[in-house]
CSV table of C-alpha atoms in Angstrom, one decimal:
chain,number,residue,atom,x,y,z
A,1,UNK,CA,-4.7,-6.7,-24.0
A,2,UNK,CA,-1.8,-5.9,-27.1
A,3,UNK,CA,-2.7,-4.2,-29.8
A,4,UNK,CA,-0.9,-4.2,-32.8
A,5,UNK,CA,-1.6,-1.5,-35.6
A,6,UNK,CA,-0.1,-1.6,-38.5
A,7,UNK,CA,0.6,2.1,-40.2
A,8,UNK,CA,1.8,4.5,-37.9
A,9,UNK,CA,0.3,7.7,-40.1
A,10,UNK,CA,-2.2,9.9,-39.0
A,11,UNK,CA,-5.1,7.1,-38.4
A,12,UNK,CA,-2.9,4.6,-37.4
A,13,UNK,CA,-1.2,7.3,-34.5
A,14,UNK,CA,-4.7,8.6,-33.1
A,15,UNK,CA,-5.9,5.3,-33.1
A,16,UNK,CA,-3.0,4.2,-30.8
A,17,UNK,CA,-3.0,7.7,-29.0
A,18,UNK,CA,-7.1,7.2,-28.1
A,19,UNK,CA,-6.2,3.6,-27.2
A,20,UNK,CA,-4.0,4.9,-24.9
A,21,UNK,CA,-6.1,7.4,-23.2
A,22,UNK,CA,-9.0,5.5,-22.7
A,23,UNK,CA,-6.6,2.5,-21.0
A,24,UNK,CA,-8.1,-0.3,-23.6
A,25,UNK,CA,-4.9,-1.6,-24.3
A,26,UNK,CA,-1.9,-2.7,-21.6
A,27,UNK,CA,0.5,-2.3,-24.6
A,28,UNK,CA,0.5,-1.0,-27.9
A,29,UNK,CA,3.1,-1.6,-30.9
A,30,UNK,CA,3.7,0.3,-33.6
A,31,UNK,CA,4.7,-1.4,-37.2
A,32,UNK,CA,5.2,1.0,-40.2
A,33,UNK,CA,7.7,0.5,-43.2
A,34,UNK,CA,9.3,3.8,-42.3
A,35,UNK,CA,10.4,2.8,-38.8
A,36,UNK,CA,11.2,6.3,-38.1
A,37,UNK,CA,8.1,7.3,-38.1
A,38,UNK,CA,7.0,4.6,-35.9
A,39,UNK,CA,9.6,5.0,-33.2
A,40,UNK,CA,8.5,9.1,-33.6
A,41,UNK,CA,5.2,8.1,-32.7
A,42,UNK,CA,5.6,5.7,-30.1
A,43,UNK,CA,7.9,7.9,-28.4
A,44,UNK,CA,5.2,11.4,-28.8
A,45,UNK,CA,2.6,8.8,-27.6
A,46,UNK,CA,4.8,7.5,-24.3
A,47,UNK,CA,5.1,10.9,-23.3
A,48,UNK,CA,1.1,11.1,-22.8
A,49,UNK,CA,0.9,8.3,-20.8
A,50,UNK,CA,1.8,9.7,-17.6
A,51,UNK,CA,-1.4,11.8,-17.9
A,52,UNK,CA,-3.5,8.9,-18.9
A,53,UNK,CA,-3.6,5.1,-17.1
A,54,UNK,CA,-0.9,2.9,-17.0
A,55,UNK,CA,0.2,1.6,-20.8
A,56,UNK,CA,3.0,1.1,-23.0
A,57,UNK,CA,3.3,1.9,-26.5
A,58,UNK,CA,6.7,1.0,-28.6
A,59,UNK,CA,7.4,0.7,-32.2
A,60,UNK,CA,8.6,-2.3,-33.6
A,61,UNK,CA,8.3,-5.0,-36.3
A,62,UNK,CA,5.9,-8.0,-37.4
A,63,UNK,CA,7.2,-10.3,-35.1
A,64,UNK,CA,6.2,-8.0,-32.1
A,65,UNK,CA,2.9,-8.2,-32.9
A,66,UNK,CA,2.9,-12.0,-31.6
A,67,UNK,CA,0.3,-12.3,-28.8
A,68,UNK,CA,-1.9,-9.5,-30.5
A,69,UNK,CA,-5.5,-10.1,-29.6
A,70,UNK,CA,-6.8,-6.9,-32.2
A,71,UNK,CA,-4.0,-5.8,-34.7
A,72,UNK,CA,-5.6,-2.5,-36.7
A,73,UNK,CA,-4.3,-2.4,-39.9
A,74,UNK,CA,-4.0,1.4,-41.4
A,75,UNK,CA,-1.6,0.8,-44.0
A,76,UNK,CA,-2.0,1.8,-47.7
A,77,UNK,CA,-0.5,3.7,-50.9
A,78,UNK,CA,-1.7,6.9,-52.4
A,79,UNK,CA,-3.4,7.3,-55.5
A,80,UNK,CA,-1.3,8.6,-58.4
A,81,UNK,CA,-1.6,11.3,-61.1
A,82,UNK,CA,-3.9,10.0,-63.9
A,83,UNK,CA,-4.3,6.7,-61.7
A,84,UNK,CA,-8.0,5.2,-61.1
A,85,UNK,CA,-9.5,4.3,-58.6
A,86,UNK,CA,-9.5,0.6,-60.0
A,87,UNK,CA,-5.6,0.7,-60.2
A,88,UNK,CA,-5.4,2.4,-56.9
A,89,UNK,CA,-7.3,-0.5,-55.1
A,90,UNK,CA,-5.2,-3.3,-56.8
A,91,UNK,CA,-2.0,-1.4,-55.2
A,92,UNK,CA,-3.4,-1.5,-52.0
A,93,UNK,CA,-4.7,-4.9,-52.0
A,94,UNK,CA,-0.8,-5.9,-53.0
A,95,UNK,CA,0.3,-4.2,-50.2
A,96,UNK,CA,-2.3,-6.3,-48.0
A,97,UNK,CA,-1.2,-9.6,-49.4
A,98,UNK,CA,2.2,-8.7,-47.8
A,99,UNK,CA,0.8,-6.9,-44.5
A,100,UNK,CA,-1.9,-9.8,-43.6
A,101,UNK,CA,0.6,-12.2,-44.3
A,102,UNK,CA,3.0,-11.1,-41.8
A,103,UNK,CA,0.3,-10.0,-39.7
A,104,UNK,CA,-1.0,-13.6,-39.5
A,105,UNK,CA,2.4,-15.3,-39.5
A,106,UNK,CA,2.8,-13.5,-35.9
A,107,UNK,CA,-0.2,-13.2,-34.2
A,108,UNK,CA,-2.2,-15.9,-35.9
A,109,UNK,CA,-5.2,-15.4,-33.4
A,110,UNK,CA,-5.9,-12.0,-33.5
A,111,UNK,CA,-8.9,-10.3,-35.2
A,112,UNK,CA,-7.9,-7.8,-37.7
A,113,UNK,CA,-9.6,-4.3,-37.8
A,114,UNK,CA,-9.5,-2.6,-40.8
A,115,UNK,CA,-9.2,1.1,-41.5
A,116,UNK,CA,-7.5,1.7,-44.2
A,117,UNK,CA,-9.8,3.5,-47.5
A,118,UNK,CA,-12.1,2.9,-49.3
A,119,UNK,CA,-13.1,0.5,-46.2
A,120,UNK,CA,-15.5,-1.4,-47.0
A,121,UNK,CA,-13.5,-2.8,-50.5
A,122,UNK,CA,-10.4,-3.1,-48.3
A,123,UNK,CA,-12.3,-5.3,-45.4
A,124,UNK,CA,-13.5,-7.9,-48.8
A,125,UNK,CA,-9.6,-7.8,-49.6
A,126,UNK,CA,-8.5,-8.5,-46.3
A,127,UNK,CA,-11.2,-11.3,-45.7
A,128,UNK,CA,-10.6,-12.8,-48.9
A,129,UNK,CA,-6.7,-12.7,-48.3
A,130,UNK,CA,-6.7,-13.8,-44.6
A,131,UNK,CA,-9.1,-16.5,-45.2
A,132,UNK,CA,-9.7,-15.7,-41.8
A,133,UNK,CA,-13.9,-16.2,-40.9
A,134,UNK,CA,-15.7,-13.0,-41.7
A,135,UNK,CA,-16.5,-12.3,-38.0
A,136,UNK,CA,-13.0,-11.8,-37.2
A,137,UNK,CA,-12.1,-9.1,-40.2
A,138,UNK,CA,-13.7,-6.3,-39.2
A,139,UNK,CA,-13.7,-2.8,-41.1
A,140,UNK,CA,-14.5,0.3,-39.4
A,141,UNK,CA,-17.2,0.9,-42.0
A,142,UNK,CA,-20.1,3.9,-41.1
A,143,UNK,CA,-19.0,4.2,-37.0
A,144,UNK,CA,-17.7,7.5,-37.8
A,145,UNK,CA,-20.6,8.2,-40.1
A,146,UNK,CA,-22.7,6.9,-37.2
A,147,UNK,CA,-21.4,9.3,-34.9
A,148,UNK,CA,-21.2,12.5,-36.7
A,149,UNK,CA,-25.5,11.6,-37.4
A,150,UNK,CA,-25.4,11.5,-33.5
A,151,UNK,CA,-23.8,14.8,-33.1
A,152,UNK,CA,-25.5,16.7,-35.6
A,153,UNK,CA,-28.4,15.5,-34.1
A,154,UNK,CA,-27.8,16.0,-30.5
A,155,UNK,CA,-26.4,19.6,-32.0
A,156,UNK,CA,-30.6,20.6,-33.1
A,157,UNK,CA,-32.2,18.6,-30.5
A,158,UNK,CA,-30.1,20.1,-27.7
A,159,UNK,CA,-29.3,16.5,-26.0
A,160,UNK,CA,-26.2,14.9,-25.5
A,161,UNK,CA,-25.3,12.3,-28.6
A,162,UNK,CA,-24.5,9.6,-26.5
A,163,UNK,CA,-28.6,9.0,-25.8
A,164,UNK,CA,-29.1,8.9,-29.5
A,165,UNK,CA,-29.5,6.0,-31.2
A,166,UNK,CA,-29.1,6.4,-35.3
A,167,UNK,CA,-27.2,4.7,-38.2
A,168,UNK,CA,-25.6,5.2,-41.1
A,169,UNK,CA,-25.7,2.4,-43.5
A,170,UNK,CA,-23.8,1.0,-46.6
A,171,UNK,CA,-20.4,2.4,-47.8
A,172,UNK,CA,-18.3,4.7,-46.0
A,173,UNK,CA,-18.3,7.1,-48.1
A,174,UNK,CA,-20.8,8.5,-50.6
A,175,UNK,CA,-23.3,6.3,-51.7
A,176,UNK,CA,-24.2,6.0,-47.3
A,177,UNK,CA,-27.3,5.8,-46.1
A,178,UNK,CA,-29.2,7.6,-43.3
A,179,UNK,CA,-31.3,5.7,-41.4
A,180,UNK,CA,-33.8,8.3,-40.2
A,181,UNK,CA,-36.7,5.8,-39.8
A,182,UNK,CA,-34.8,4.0,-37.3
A,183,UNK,CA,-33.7,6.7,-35.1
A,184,UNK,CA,-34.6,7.0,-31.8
A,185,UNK,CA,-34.2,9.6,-28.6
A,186,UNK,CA,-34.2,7.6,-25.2
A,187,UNK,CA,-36.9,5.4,-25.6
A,188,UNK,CA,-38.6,7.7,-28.0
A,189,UNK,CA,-38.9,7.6,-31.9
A,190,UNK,CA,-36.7,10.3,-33.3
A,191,UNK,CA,-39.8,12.5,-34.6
A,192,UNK,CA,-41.6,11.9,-31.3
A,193,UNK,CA,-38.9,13.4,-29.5
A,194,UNK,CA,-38.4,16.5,-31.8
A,195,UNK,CA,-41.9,17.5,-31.2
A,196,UNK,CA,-41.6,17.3,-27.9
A,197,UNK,CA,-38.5,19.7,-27.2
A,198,UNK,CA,-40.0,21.6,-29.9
A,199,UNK,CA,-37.7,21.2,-32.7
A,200,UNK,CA,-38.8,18.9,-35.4
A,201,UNK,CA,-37.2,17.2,-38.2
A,202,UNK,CA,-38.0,19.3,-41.4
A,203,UNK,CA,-37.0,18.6,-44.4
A,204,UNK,CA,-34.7,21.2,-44.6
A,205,UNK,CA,-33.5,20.0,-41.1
A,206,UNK,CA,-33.0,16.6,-42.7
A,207,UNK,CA,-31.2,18.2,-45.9
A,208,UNK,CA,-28.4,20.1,-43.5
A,209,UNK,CA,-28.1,16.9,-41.3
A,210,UNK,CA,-27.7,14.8,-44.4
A,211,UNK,CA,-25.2,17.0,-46.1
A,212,UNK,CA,-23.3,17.8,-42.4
A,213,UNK,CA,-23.0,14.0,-42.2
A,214,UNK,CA,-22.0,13.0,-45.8
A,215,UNK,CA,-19.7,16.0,-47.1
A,216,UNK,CA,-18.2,16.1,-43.0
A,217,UNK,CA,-15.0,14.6,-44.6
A,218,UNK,CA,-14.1,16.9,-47.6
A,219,UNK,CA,-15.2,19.7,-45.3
A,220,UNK,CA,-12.5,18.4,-42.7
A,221,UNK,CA,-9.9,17.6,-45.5
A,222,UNK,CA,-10.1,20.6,-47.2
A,223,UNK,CA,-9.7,22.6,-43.9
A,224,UNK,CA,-6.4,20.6,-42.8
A,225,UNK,CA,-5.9,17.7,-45.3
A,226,UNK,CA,-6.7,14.4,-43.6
A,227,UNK,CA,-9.7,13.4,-40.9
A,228,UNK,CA,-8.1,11.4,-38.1
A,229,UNK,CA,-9.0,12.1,-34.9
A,230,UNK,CA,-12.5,10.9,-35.4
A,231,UNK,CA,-12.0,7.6,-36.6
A,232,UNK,CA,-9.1,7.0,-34.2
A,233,UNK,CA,-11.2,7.4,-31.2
A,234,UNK,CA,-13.6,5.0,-33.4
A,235,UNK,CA,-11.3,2.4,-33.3
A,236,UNK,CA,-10.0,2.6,-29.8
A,237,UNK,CA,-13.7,2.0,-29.2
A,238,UNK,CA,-14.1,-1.0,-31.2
A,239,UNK,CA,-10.9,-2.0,-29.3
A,240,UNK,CA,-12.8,-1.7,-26.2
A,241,UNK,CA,-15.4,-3.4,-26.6
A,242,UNK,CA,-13.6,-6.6,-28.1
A,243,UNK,CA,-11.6,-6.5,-24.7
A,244,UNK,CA,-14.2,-6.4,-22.6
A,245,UNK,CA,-16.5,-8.6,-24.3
A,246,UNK,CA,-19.4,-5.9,-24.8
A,247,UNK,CA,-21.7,-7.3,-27.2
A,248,UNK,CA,-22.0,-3.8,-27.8
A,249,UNK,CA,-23.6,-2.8,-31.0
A,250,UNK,CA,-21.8,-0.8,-33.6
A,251,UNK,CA,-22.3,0.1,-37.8
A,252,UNK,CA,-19.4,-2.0,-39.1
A,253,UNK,CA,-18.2,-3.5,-42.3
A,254,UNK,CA,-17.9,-6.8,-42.7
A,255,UNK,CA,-18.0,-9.2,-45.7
A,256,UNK,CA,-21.8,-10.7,-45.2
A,257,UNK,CA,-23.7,-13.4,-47.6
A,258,UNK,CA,-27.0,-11.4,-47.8
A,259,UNK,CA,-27.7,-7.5,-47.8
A,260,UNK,CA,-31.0,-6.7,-49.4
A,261,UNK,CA,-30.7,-9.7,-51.3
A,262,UNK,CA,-26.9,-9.4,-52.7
A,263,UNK,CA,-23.6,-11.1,-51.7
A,264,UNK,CA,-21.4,-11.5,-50.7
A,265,UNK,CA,-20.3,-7.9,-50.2
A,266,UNK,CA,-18.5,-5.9,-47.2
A,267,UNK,CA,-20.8,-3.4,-46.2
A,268,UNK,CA,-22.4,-1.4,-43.0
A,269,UNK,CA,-25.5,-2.4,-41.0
A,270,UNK,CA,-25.7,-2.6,-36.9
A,271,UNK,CA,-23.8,-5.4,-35.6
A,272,UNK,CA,-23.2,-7.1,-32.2
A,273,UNK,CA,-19.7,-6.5,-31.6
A,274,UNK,CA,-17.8,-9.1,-28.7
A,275,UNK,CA,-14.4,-10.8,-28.1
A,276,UNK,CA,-14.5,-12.9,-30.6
A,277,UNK,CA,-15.7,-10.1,-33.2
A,278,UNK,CA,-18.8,-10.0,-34.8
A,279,UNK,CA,-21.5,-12.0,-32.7
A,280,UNK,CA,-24.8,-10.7,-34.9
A,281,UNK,CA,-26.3,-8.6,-37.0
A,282,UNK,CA,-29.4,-6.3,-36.4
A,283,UNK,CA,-31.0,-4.7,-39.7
A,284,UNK,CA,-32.5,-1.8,-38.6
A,285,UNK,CA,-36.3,-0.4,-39.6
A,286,UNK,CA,-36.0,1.1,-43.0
A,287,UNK,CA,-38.4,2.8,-45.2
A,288,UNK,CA,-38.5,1.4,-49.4
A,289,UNK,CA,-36.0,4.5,-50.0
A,290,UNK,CA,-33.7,4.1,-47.4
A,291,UNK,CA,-34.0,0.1,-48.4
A,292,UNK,CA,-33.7,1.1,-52.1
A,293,UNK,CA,-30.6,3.1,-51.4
A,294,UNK,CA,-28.6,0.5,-48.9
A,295,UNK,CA,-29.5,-1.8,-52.1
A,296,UNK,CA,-27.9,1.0,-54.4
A,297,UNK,CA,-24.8,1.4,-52.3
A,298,UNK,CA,-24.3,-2.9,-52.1
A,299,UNK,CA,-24.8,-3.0,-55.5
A,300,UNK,CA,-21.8,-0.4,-56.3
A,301,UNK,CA,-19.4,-1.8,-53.4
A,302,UNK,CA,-20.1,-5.5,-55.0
A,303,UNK,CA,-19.3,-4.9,-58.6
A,304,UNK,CA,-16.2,-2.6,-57.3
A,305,UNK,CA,-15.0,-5.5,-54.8
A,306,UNK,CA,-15.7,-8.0,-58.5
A,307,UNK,CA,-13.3,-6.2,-60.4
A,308,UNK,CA,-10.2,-6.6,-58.4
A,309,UNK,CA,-8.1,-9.4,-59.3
A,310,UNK,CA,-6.7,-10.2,-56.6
C-alpha cells in the first residue's frame, strides 16, 4: 500500500513514523508547504526503518501522492490572537479547498482520513469539498478517546485494554460521550466483570475515568504542548485495517444522515471499517442520558458545521 499524508507536523510525522513500524504501508510520502520539514522528517523516519520491516518513506509533492490508496490529511492553520473559533474554521476549510483539490487531482481513488482539529467539523468540510461519498472521508473522530476509556479502564480493572470493549461517542473533544452502558469485559458486561475481580465501577470511579478520558488532552498539552503520539498510532491503525480489508470496528467520524434524529452531521459512533472505508455502522446500547448527551454533542457539531460558508 502508499500512503500519502498531508502535513508533515507532529500528527502528520507520528502518524507516518507508527505506519512505519507496524509495516502497514510499503511506502509513505510526505507533502507539507514547508518542504524542509518534510524532507527532515522523511529523512528522521528512514533512519528507523532498519529497526522496523521493510518500507520507504520520502518527502515530496502532490503529484507523488498518485497511486495513494489512504492519503491522511493533517494540515491546518493556527488560531490567531482575538480570532474565534468561527473565523478559525473558515481558514482551515480555505486551506482544504486547496489541499483536497490537489489531493484528488493526484490520487483520485484514494480514501481521505482526516485528522486535522476540530475533527469532526473538518471531516463535514472535507466531505462537502471532495464530494467524495461519505464512506470514503473518514475523520479520526473518538478512536483516541476510545482508547484512553480502554486504558483507564484496564488501569482499575487490572486487565489488559485490548480485551475491553468501550466507546466514546460524539465530538472529539468536549461535549464526548462515555458509553458506560455499553461496555463490556470479554464476554462480560462491564459491571459484571468489576464485581468479579472485585473492583466495581463507583461513581467516584466513573467521575476519575470520565475526567482522565475527557481533560487527557489539556493534561498532555499543558505538560509538553501538543498530543501526538496517541492519535498517530490511531491512524496507522485505521491505515491497517483499510489495507487488509478488516471490517474491523472503530469510533470514527464520518458525515451520516441520521444520529439521534439530526443530519446530516459528522460525528462518532462504532463503525465497520474495510477497504473501501466505512462498510456500517453499529449504535451501541445507550442509556436516555448517554442518548440525551450524543443528542447534545450532534446538535452543537451541526449548527457549528451550519455556520461555515464554505
Amino acid at each position: 500500500m502508499k500512503l500519502g499524508i498531508v502535513g508533515a507536523g507532529m500528527v502528520g510525522s507520528s502518524a507516518a513514523f507508527a505506519s512505519v513500524m507496524r509495516g502497514v504501508a510499503r511506502e509513505v510520502v510526505l507533502v507539507d508547504l514547508a518542504r524542509s520539514l518534510a524532507v527532515a522528517q522523511a529523512e528522521d523516519i528512514a533512519h528507523a526503518i532498519p529497526f522496523a520491516t521493510a518500507s520507504s518513506v520520502q518527502a515530496g509533492d502532490y503529484a507523488d501522492l498518485a497511486g495513494a490508496s489512504v492519503v491522511i490529511i493533517a494540515a491546518g492553520v493556527g488560531q490567531k490572537p482575538g480570532e474565534s473559533r468561527l473565523q478559525l474554521l473558515s481558514r482551515n476549510a480555505e486551506v482544504f479547498r486547496v489541499v483536497i483539490g490537489e489531493v484528488l487531482a493526484a490520487a483520485p481513488d484514494a480514501i481521505l482520513l482526516i485528522a486535522s482539529n476540530p475533527v469532526d467539523i473538518m471531516t463535514h468540510v472535507a466531505t462537502q469539498l471532495s464530494g467524495l461519498p461519505p464512506e470514503r472521508v473518514i475523520g479520526s473522530g473518538t478512536i483516541l478517546d476510545s482508547a484512553r476509556f480502554r486504558s483507564l479502564l484496564g488501569r482499575h480493572l487490572s486487565i489488559a485494554p485490548q480485551s475491553i470493549h468501550a466507546y466514546v461517542l460524539g465530538e472529539h473533544g468536549d461535549s464526548e460521550v462515555l458509553c458506560w452502558s455499553g461496555a463490556r469485559v470479554g464476554a462480560l458486561p462491564l459491571a459484571d466483570f468489576a464485581a468479579h475481580v472485585s473492583a466495581p465501577i463507583t461513581q467516584s470511579v466513573r467521575e476519575e475515568i470520565d475526567a482522565g478520558v475527557r481533560r487527557a488532552a489539556y493534561r498532555i498539552i499543558e505538560g509538553k504542548g501538543a498530543t501526538y503520539f496517541g492519535i498517530g498510532a490511531g491512524l496507522a491503525r485505521i491505515v491497517a485495517a483499510i489495507r487488509q480489508n478488516e471490517r474491523a470496528v472503530f469510533s470514527l467520524s464520518m458525515l451520516a444522515e441520521d444520529v439521534e434524529g439530526l443530519g446530516p452531521v459528522a460525528i462518532s459512533v462504532p463503525r465497520i471499517l474495510g477497504a473501501k472505508g466505512i462498510e456500517g455502522n453499529l449504535m451501541p446500547h445507550m442509556n436516555d442520558e448517554e442518548a440525551s448527551a450524543l443528542r447534545a454533542s450532534a446538535e452543537m457539531l451541526k449548527a457549528t458545521a451550519d455556520a461555515l460558508e464554505l
